[in-house]
Amino acid sequence: DGGITQSPKYLFRKEGQNVTLSCEQNLNHDAMYWYRQDPGQGLRLIYYSQIVNDFQKGDIAEGYSVSREKKESFPLTVTSAQKNPTAFYLCASSLRGQAGNEKLLFGSGTQLSVL
Amino acid sequence: KNQVEQSPQSLIILEGKNCTLQCNYTVSPFSNLRWYKQDTGRGPVSLTIMTFSENTKSNGRYTATLDADTKQSSLHITASQLSDSASYICVVSAQWLGNTPLVFGKGTRLSVIA
């Protein structure tokens, strides 16, 4: 079955540690995205990528980094520079960019907590 | 400022009853409006996408309406079921030149009880 797989489901980070969240899709989608969701807040865009080896900052990129070495994979690293990393992280993809009527498909999310 | 406001913030209804969730937006220029359902601890799932010319769109017991003149949308759920308990998120897409045109509402938390 085609879909988006995020792992792990739960992740704990120690102070000063970098952690990486995995996102893989087998939908042959060009565009991939990372969102952050805090309780009672709307989703906020961290990074997005429309093509391999290219990505753009979203609204809250500080303290995060990404790579897009393969079309199927778009990992997100939460660095020690992100002082408030506790949140629910969602990866998404679309066939092309978000413009127009492209349907945005989401993964099942990763809950990151700070120890 | 481009914003999407949803109301109510939370809602509790009895199983079998109908309910309507509201979405007001100030996003311009408008491209389309989407409703998503998000179960707790899961990713959002698309219910409907409506463009400027569409007033109503249904997906089973879910019916979304759009009034582009007043910049309002509603999501009506008919004969609610316990499985409808979730957050419902309204998302508006803008016709910007950039590639990050989606503006997300904070969601309405619906609880359906027996």
PDB file of C-alpha atoms in Angstrom:
ATOM      1  CA  ASP A   1       0.000   0.000   0.000  1.00  0.00           C
ATOM      2  CA  GLY A   2       1.230   3.513  -0.796  1.00  0.00           C
ATOM      3  CA  GLY A   3       1.657   5.947   2.038  1.00  0.00           C
ATOM      4  CA  ILE A   4       3.858   8.029   4.287  1.00  0.00           C
ATOM      5  CA  THR A   5       5.744   6.379   7.120  1.00  0.00           C
ATOM      6  CA  GLN A   6       7.080   8.343  10.056  1.00  0.00           C
ATOM      7  CA  SER A   7       9.327   6.877  12.719  1.00  0.00           C
ATOM      8  CA  PRO A   8       9.673   6.614  15.574  1.00  0.00           C
ATOM      9  CA  LYS A   9       6.202   7.205  16.978  1.00  0.00           C
ATOM     10  CA  TYR A  10       7.670   8.541  20.230  1.00  0.00           C
ATOM     11  CA  LEU A  11      11.089  10.128  20.743  1.00  0.00           C
ATOM     12  CA  PHE A  12      12.829  11.564  23.756  1.00  0.00           C
ATOM     13  CA  ARG A  13      15.621  14.100  23.595  1.00  0.00           C
ATOM     14  CA  LYS A  14      18.176  14.928  26.235  1.00  0.00           C
ATOM     15  CA  GLU A  15      19.351  18.499  26.633  1.00  0.00           C
ATOM     16  CA  GLY A  16      22.049  19.374  24.104  1.00  0.00           C
ATOM     17  CA  GLN A  17      21.281  16.376  21.931  1.00  0.00           C
ATOM     18  CA  ASN A  18      20.385  16.327  18.252  1.00  0.00           C
ATOM     19  CA  VAL A  19      17.670  13.894  17.193  1.00  0.00           C
ATOM     20  CA  THR A  20      16.464  12.878  13.749  1.00  0.00           C
ATOM     21  CA  LEU A  21      12.892  12.092  12.737  1.00  0.00           C
ATOM     22  CA  SER A  22      12.390   9.835   9.759  1.00  0.00           C
ATOM     23  CA  CYS A  23       9.858  10.327   6.957  1.00  0.00           C
ATOM     24  CA  GLU A  24       9.549   7.993   3.989  1.00  0.00           C
ATOM     25  CA  GLN A  25       6.947   7.943   1.192  1.00  0.00           C
ATOM     26  CA  ASN A  26       6.332   5.463  -1.612  1.00  0.00           C
ATOM     27  CA  LEU A  27       3.765   7.580  -3.449  1.00  0.00           C
ATOM     28  CA  ASN A  28       6.238   8.978  -5.985  1.00  0.00           C
ATOM     29  CA  HIS A  29       5.370  12.464  -4.724  1.00  0.00           C
ATOM     30  CA  ASP A  30       7.701  15.287  -5.642  1.00  0.00           C
ATOM     31  CA  ALA A  31       6.936  17.566  -2.684  1.00  0.00           C
ATOM     32  CA  MET A  32       7.472  16.800   0.997  1.00  0.00           C
ATOM     33  CA  TYR A  33       6.888  18.916   4.098  1.00  0.00           C
ATOM     34  CA  TRP A  34       7.514  19.021   7.838  1.00  0.00           C
ATOM     35  CA  TYR A  35       5.007  20.601  10.192  1.00  0.00           C
ATOM     36  CA  ARG A  36       5.049  21.185  13.908  1.00  0.00           C
ATOM     37  CA  GLN A  37       1.837  20.923  15.955  1.00  0.00           C
ATOM     38  CA  ASP A  38       1.558  22.282  19.485  1.00  0.00           C
ATOM     39  CA  PRO A  39      -1.534  21.712  21.668  1.00  0.00           C
ATOM     40  CA  GLY A  40      -4.319  24.114  20.747  1.00  0.00           C
ATOM     41  CA  GLN A  41      -2.331  25.588  17.864  1.00  0.00           C
ATOM     42  CA  GLY A  42      -2.535  25.350  14.115  1.00  0.00           C
ATOM     43  CA  LEU A  43       0.114  23.460  12.164  1.00  0.00           C
ATOM     44  CA  ARG A  44       3.231  25.475  11.397  1.00  0.00           C
ATOM     45  CA  LEU A  45       5.552  24.768   8.477  1.00  0.00           C
ATOM     46  CA  ILE A  46       9.178  24.010   9.342  1.00  0.00           C
ATOM     47  CA  TYR A  47      10.731  23.031   5.986  1.00  0.00           C
ATOM     48  CA  TYR A  48       9.554  21.856   2.599  1.00  0.00           C
ATOM     49  CA  SER A  49      11.140  20.335  -0.469  1.00  0.00           C
ATOM     50  CA  GLN A  50       9.809  20.215  -4.005  1.00  0.00           C
ATOM     51  CA  ILE A  51      12.664  18.322  -5.600  1.00  0.00           C
ATOM     52  CA  VAL A  52      15.601  16.139  -4.644  1.00  0.00           C
ATOM     53  CA  ASN A  53      18.585  18.051  -3.263  1.00  0.00           C
ATOM     54  CA  ASP A  54      16.554  21.214  -2.779  1.00  0.00           C
ATOM     55  CA  PHE A  55      14.566  22.450   0.212  1.00  0.00           C
ATOM     56  CA  GLN A  56      13.230  25.732   1.549  1.00  0.00           C
ATOM     57  CA  LYS A  57      12.684  27.162   5.018  1.00  0.00           C
ATOM     58  CA  GLY A  58       9.160  27.472   6.284  1.00  0.00           C
ATOM     59  CA  ASP A  59       7.854  29.765   8.993  1.00  0.00           C
ATOM     60  CA  ILE A  60       9.753  28.242  11.950  1.00  0.00           C
ATOM     61  CA  ALA A  61      12.973  26.720  10.554  1.00  0.00           C
ATOM     62  CA  GLU A  62      15.313  27.936  13.310  1.00  0.00           C
ATOM     63  CA  GLY A  63      16.790  25.024  15.274  1.00  0.00           C
ATOM     64  CA  TYR A  64      15.882  22.463  12.603  1.00  0.00           C
ATOM     65  CA  SER A  65      17.661  21.010   9.576  1.00  0.00           C
ATOM     66  CA  VAL A  66      16.612  18.701   6.742  1.00  0.00           C
ATOM     67  CA  SER A  67      18.026  16.842   3.771  1.00  0.00           C
ATOM     68  CA  ARG A  68      16.471  15.478   0.575  1.00  0.00           C
ATOM     69  CA  GLU A  69      19.008  13.106  -0.921  1.00  0.00           C
ATOM     70  CA  LYS A  70      16.319  10.735  -2.227  1.00  0.00           C
ATOM     71  CA  LYS A  71      12.854  11.444  -3.559  1.00  0.00           C
ATOM     72  CA  GLU A  72      11.330   9.035  -1.034  1.00  0.00           C
ATOM     73  CA  SER A  73      13.010  10.374   2.089  1.00  0.00           C
ATOM     74  CA  PHE A  74      12.915  13.703   3.941  1.00  0.00           C
ATOM     75  CA  PRO A  75      14.437  13.381   7.435  1.00  0.00           C
ATOM     76  CA  LEU A  76      14.169  16.191   9.966  1.00  0.00           C
ATOM     77  CA  THR A  77      16.892  16.856  12.542  1.00  0.00           C
ATOM     78  CA  VAL A  78      15.949  18.734  15.678  1.00  0.00           C
ATOM     79  CA  THR A  79      19.172  20.355  16.826  1.00  0.00           C
ATOM     80  CA  SER A  80      20.227  21.483  20.281  1.00  0.00           C
ATOM     81  CA  ALA A  81      19.588  25.046  19.103  1.00  0.00           C
ATOM     82  CA  GLN A  82      15.840  24.347  19.243  1.00  0.00           C
ATOM     83  CA  LYS A  83      15.126  25.287  22.845  1.00  0.00           C
ATOM     84  CA  ASN A  84      11.510  24.203  22.944  1.00  0.00           C
ATOM     85  CA  PRO A  85      11.330  21.035  20.840  1.00  0.00           C
ATOM     86  CA  THR A  86       8.471  19.282  22.631  1.00  0.00           C
ATOM     87  CA  ALA A  87       5.708  18.954  20.031  1.00  0.00           C
ATOM     88  CA  PHE A  88       3.965  16.616  17.611  1.00  0.00           C
ATOM     89  CA  TYR A  89       5.809  16.535  14.280  1.00  0.00           C
ATOM     90  CA  LEU A  90       3.980  15.747  11.065  1.00  0.00           C
ATOM     91  CA  CYS A  91       5.475  14.892   7.711  1.00  0.00           C
ATOM     92  CA  ALA A  92       3.368  15.375   4.585  1.00  0.00           C
ATOM     93  CA  SER A  93       3.678  15.002   0.842  1.00  0.00           C
ATOM     94  CA  SER A  94       1.900  16.065  -2.321  1.00  0.00           C
ATOM     95  CA  LEU A  95       2.279  15.105  -5.950  1.00  0.00           C
ATOM     96  CA  ARG A  96       3.606  18.551  -6.729  1.00  0.00           C
ATOM     97  CA  GLY A  97       3.658  21.815  -4.758  1.00  0.00           C
ATOM     98  CA  GLN A  98       0.874  22.973  -2.465  1.00  0.00           C
ATOM     99  CA  ALA A  99      -0.508  25.420  -5.019  1.00  0.00           C
ATOM    100  CA  GLY A 100      -3.828  24.669  -6.637  1.00  0.00           C
ATOM    101  CA  ASN A 101      -5.869  21.691  -5.563  1.00  0.00           C
ATOM    102  CA  GLU A 102      -3.060  19.302  -4.680  1.00  0.00           C
ATOM    103  CA  LYS A 103      -4.127  16.931  -1.966  1.00  0.00           C
ATOM    104  CA  LEU A 104      -1.765  16.960   1.003  1.00  0.00           C
ATOM    105  CA  LEU A 105      -1.247  13.549   2.613  1.00  0.00           C
ATOM    106  CA  PHE A 106       0.089  13.290   6.159  1.00  0.00           C
ATOM    107  CA  GLY A 107       2.059  10.674   8.024  1.00  0.00           C
ATOM    108  CA  SER A 108       0.982   9.441  11.451  1.00  0.00           C
ATOM    109  CA  GLY A 109       3.321  11.785  13.316  1.00  0.00           C
ATOM    110  CA  THR A 110       6.163  11.652  15.847  1.00  0.00           C
ATOM    111  CA  GLN A 111       5.738  12.927  19.405  1.00  0.00           C
ATOM    112  CA  LEU A 112       9.002  14.449  20.592  1.00  0.00           C
ATOM    113  CA  SER A 113       9.520  15.113  24.274  1.00  0.00           C
ATOM    114  CA  VAL A 114      12.423  16.529  26.241  1.00  0.00           C
ATOM    115  CA  LEU A 115      13.823  14.534  29.170  1.00  0.00           C
TER     116      LEU A 115
ATOM    117  CA  LYS B   1      -2.963  39.303   8.232  1.00  0.00           C
ATOM    118  CA  ASN B   2      -3.936  35.946   6.750  1.00  0.00           C
ATOM    119  CA  GLN B   3      -5.823  33.992   9.384  1.00  0.00           C
ATOM    120  CA  VAL B   4      -8.209  31.075   9.761  1.00  0.00           C
ATOM    121  CA  GLU B   5     -10.504  31.125  12.783  1.00  0.00           C
ATOM    122  CA  GLN B   6     -12.531  28.088  13.842  1.00  0.00           C
ATOM    123  CA  SER B   7     -15.423  27.821  16.229  1.00  0.00           C
ATOM    124  CA  PRO B   8     -16.323  26.426  18.590  1.00  0.00           C
ATOM    125  CA  GLN B   9     -12.997  25.474  20.118  1.00  0.00           C
ATOM    126  CA  SER B  10     -14.557  22.272  21.436  1.00  0.00           C
ATOM    127  CA  LEU B  11     -17.925  20.581  21.240  1.00  0.00           C
ATOM    128  CA  ILE B  12     -19.615  17.626  22.947  1.00  0.00           C
ATOM    129  CA  ILE B  13     -22.632  15.969  21.333  1.00  0.00           C
ATOM    130  CA  LEU B  14     -24.677  12.814  21.814  1.00  0.00           C
ATOM    131  CA  GLU B  15     -24.266   9.942  19.401  1.00  0.00           C
ATOM    132  CA  GLY B  16     -26.748  10.184  16.543  1.00  0.00           C
ATOM    133  CA  LYS B  17     -27.078  13.970  16.712  1.00  0.00           C
ATOM    134  CA  ASN B  18     -26.001  16.409  14.003  1.00  0.00           C
ATOM    135  CA  CYS B  19     -23.493  19.219  14.460  1.00  0.00           C
ATOM    136  CA  THR B  20     -21.973  22.095  12.497  1.00  0.00           C
ATOM    137  CA  LEU B  21     -18.454  23.436  12.791  1.00  0.00           C
ATOM    138  CA  GLN B  22     -17.540  26.923  11.591  1.00  0.00           C
ATOM    139  CA  CYS B  23     -14.517  28.351   9.801  1.00  0.00           C
ATOM    140  CA  ASN B  24     -13.937  32.040   9.011  1.00  0.00           C
ATOM    141  CA  TYR B  25     -10.917  33.176   7.068  1.00  0.00           C
ATOM    142  CA  THR B  26      -9.180  36.347   5.947  1.00  0.00           C
ATOM    143  CA  VAL B  27      -6.776  34.641   3.522  1.00  0.00           C
ATOM    144  CA  SER B  28      -6.531  36.440   0.203  1.00  0.00           C
ATOM    145  CA  PRO B  29      -6.388  35.875  -2.665  1.00  0.00           C
ATOM    146  CA  PHE B  30      -8.319  32.668  -2.099  1.00  0.00           C
ATOM    147  CA  SER B  31      -7.454  29.439  -3.885  1.00  0.00           C
ATOM    148  CA  ASN B  32      -9.225  26.641  -2.042  1.00  0.00           C
ATOM    149  CA  LEU B  33     -10.479  25.540   1.369  1.00  0.00           C
ATOM    150  CA  ARG B  34      -9.886  22.136   2.923  1.00  0.00           C
ATOM    151  CA  TRP B  35     -11.305  20.292   5.896  1.00  0.00           C
ATOM    152  CA  TYR B  36      -9.242  17.643   7.658  1.00  0.00           C
ATOM    153  CA  LYS B  37     -10.112  15.161  10.410  1.00  0.00           C
ATOM    154  CA  GLN B  38      -7.368  14.397  12.922  1.00  0.00           C
ATOM    155  CA  ASP B  39      -7.695  11.582  15.428  1.00  0.00           C
ATOM    156  CA  THR B  40      -5.692  11.965  18.638  1.00  0.00           C
ATOM    157  CA  GLY B  41      -2.043  11.100  18.076  1.00  0.00           C
ATOM    158  CA  ARG B  42      -2.510  10.622  14.335  1.00  0.00           C
ATOM    159  CA  GLY B  43      -1.971  12.680  11.206  1.00  0.00           C
ATOM    160  CA  PRO B  44      -4.797  14.688   9.608  1.00  0.00           C
ATOM    161  CA  VAL B  45      -6.885  13.004   6.924  1.00  0.00           C
ATOM    162  CA  SER B  46      -8.500  15.006   4.131  1.00  0.00           C
ATOM    163  CA  LEU B  47     -12.310  15.212   4.101  1.00  0.00           C
ATOM    164  CA  THR B  48     -12.997  17.782   1.364  1.00  0.00           C
ATOM    165  CA  ILE B  49     -11.304  20.357  -0.848  1.00  0.00           C
ATOM    166  CA  MET B  50     -13.423  23.200  -2.268  1.00  0.00           C
ATOM    167  CA  THR B  51     -12.521  25.828  -4.816  1.00  0.00           C
ATOM    168  CA  PHE B  52     -14.022  29.278  -5.253  1.00  0.00           C
ATOM    169  CA  SER B  53     -16.829  28.031  -7.486  1.00  0.00           C
ATOM    170  CA  GLU B  54     -17.992  25.205  -5.209  1.00  0.00           C
ATOM    171  CA  ASN B  55     -20.657  25.958  -2.599  1.00  0.00           C
ATOM    172  CA  THR B  56     -21.198  22.482  -1.210  1.00  0.00           C
ATOM    173  CA  LYS B  57     -19.244  19.255  -1.134  1.00  0.00           C
ATOM    174  CA  SER B  58     -20.109  16.009   0.590  1.00  0.00           C
ATOM    175  CA  ASN B  59     -18.090  13.047   1.780  1.00  0.00           C
ATOM    176  CA  GLY B  60     -20.438  10.498   3.298  1.00  0.00           C
ATOM    177  CA  ARG B  61     -21.966  12.012   6.458  1.00  0.00           C
ATOM    178  CA  TYR B  62     -19.717  15.075   6.155  1.00  0.00           C
ATOM    179  CA  THR B  63     -20.964  18.080   4.166  1.00  0.00           C
ATOM    180  CA  ALA B  64     -18.852  21.191   3.745  1.00  0.00           C
ATOM    181  CA  THR B  65     -20.213  24.527   2.558  1.00  0.00           C
ATOM    182  CA  LEU B  66     -18.333  27.561   1.329  1.00  0.00           C
ATOM    183  CA  ASP B  67     -19.411  31.185   1.009  1.00  0.00           C
ATOM    184  CA  ALA B  68     -16.503  32.927  -0.686  1.00  0.00           C
ATOM    185  CA  ASP B  69     -18.238  36.309  -0.444  1.00  0.00           C
ATOM    186  CA  THR B  70     -18.409  36.265   3.342  1.00  0.00           C
ATOM    187  CA  LYS B  71     -15.275  34.112   3.633  1.00  0.00           C
ATOM    188  CA  GLN B  72     -17.023  31.498   5.717  1.00  0.00           C
ATOM    189  CA  SER B  73     -17.171  27.731   5.604  1.00  0.00           C
ATOM    190  CA  SER B  74     -18.978  25.151   7.661  1.00  0.00           C
ATOM    191  CA  LEU B  75     -18.641  21.418   8.148  1.00  0.00           C
ATOM    192  CA  HIS B  76     -21.889  19.614   8.940  1.00  0.00           C
ATOM    193  CA  ILE B  77     -21.775  16.119  10.410  1.00  0.00           C
ATOM    194  CA  THR B  78     -24.957  14.097  10.155  1.00  0.00           C
ATOM    195  CA  ALA B  79     -25.997  11.285  12.501  1.00  0.00           C
ATOM    196  CA  SER B  80     -22.772  11.446  14.461  1.00  0.00           C
ATOM    197  CA  GLN B  81     -20.940   8.294  15.498  1.00  0.00           C
ATOM    198  CA  LEU B  82     -18.456   7.667  18.300  1.00  0.00           C
ATOM    199  CA  SER B  83     -15.732   7.402  15.665  1.00  0.00           C
ATOM    200  CA  ASP B  84     -16.361  11.025  14.680  1.00  0.00           C
ATOM    201  CA  SER B  85     -14.626  12.083  17.900  1.00  0.00           C
ATOM    202  CA  ALA B  86     -11.579  13.949  16.619  1.00  0.00           C
ATOM    203  CA  SER B  87     -10.216  17.395  15.842  1.00  0.00           C
ATOM    204  CA  TYR B  88     -11.468  19.006  12.639  1.00  0.00           C
ATOM    205  CA  ILE B  89      -9.071  21.391  10.980  1.00  0.00           C
ATOM    206  CA  CYS B  90      -9.939  24.042   8.408  1.00  0.00           C
ATOM    207  CA  VAL B  91      -7.121  24.951   6.005  1.00  0.00           C
ATOM    208  CA  VAL B  92      -7.197  27.744   3.442  1.00  0.00           C
ATOM    209  CA  SER B  93      -4.885  27.919   0.466  1.00  0.00           C
ATOM    210  CA  ALA B  94      -3.838  31.289  -0.959  1.00  0.00           C
ATOM    211  CA  GLN B  95      -2.832  32.124  -4.491  1.00  0.00           C
ATOM    212  CA  TRP B  96       0.586  33.366  -3.536  1.00  0.00           C
ATOM    213  CA  LEU B  97       3.609  33.266  -5.714  1.00  0.00           C
ATOM    214  CA  GLY B  98       5.423  31.271  -3.070  1.00  0.00           C
ATOM    215  CA  ASN B  99       5.041  27.585  -2.400  1.00  0.00           C
ATOM    216  CA  THR B 100       3.789  27.682   1.192  1.00  0.00           C
ATOM    217  CA  PRO B 101       0.289  29.040   0.761  1.00  0.00           C
ATOM    218  CA  LEU B 102      -1.573  26.918   3.344  1.00  0.00           C
ATOM    219  CA  VAL B 103      -2.955  28.653   6.441  1.00  0.00           C
ATOM    220  CA  PHE B 104      -4.161  26.282   9.168  1.00  0.00           C
ATOM    221  CA  GLY B 105      -6.879  26.870  11.713  1.00  0.00           C
ATOM    222  CA  LYS B 106      -6.426  25.668  15.296  1.00  0.00           C
ATOM    223  CA  GLY B 107      -9.154  23.092  14.933  1.00  0.00           C
ATOM    224  CA  THR B 108     -12.402  22.200  16.675  1.00  0.00           C
ATOM    225  CA  ARG B 109     -12.232  19.308  19.117  1.00  0.00           C
ATOM    226  CA  LEU B 110     -15.402  17.185  18.759  1.00  0.00           C
ATOM    227  CA  SER B 111     -16.370  14.587  21.325  1.00  0.00           C
ATOM    228  CA  VAL B 112     -19.270  12.251  20.549  1.00  0.00           C
ATOM    229  CA  ILE B 113     -20.623  10.472  23.601  1.00  0.00           C
ATOM    230  CA  ALA B 114     -23.024   7.545  23.963  1.00  0.00           C
TER     231      ALA B 114
END
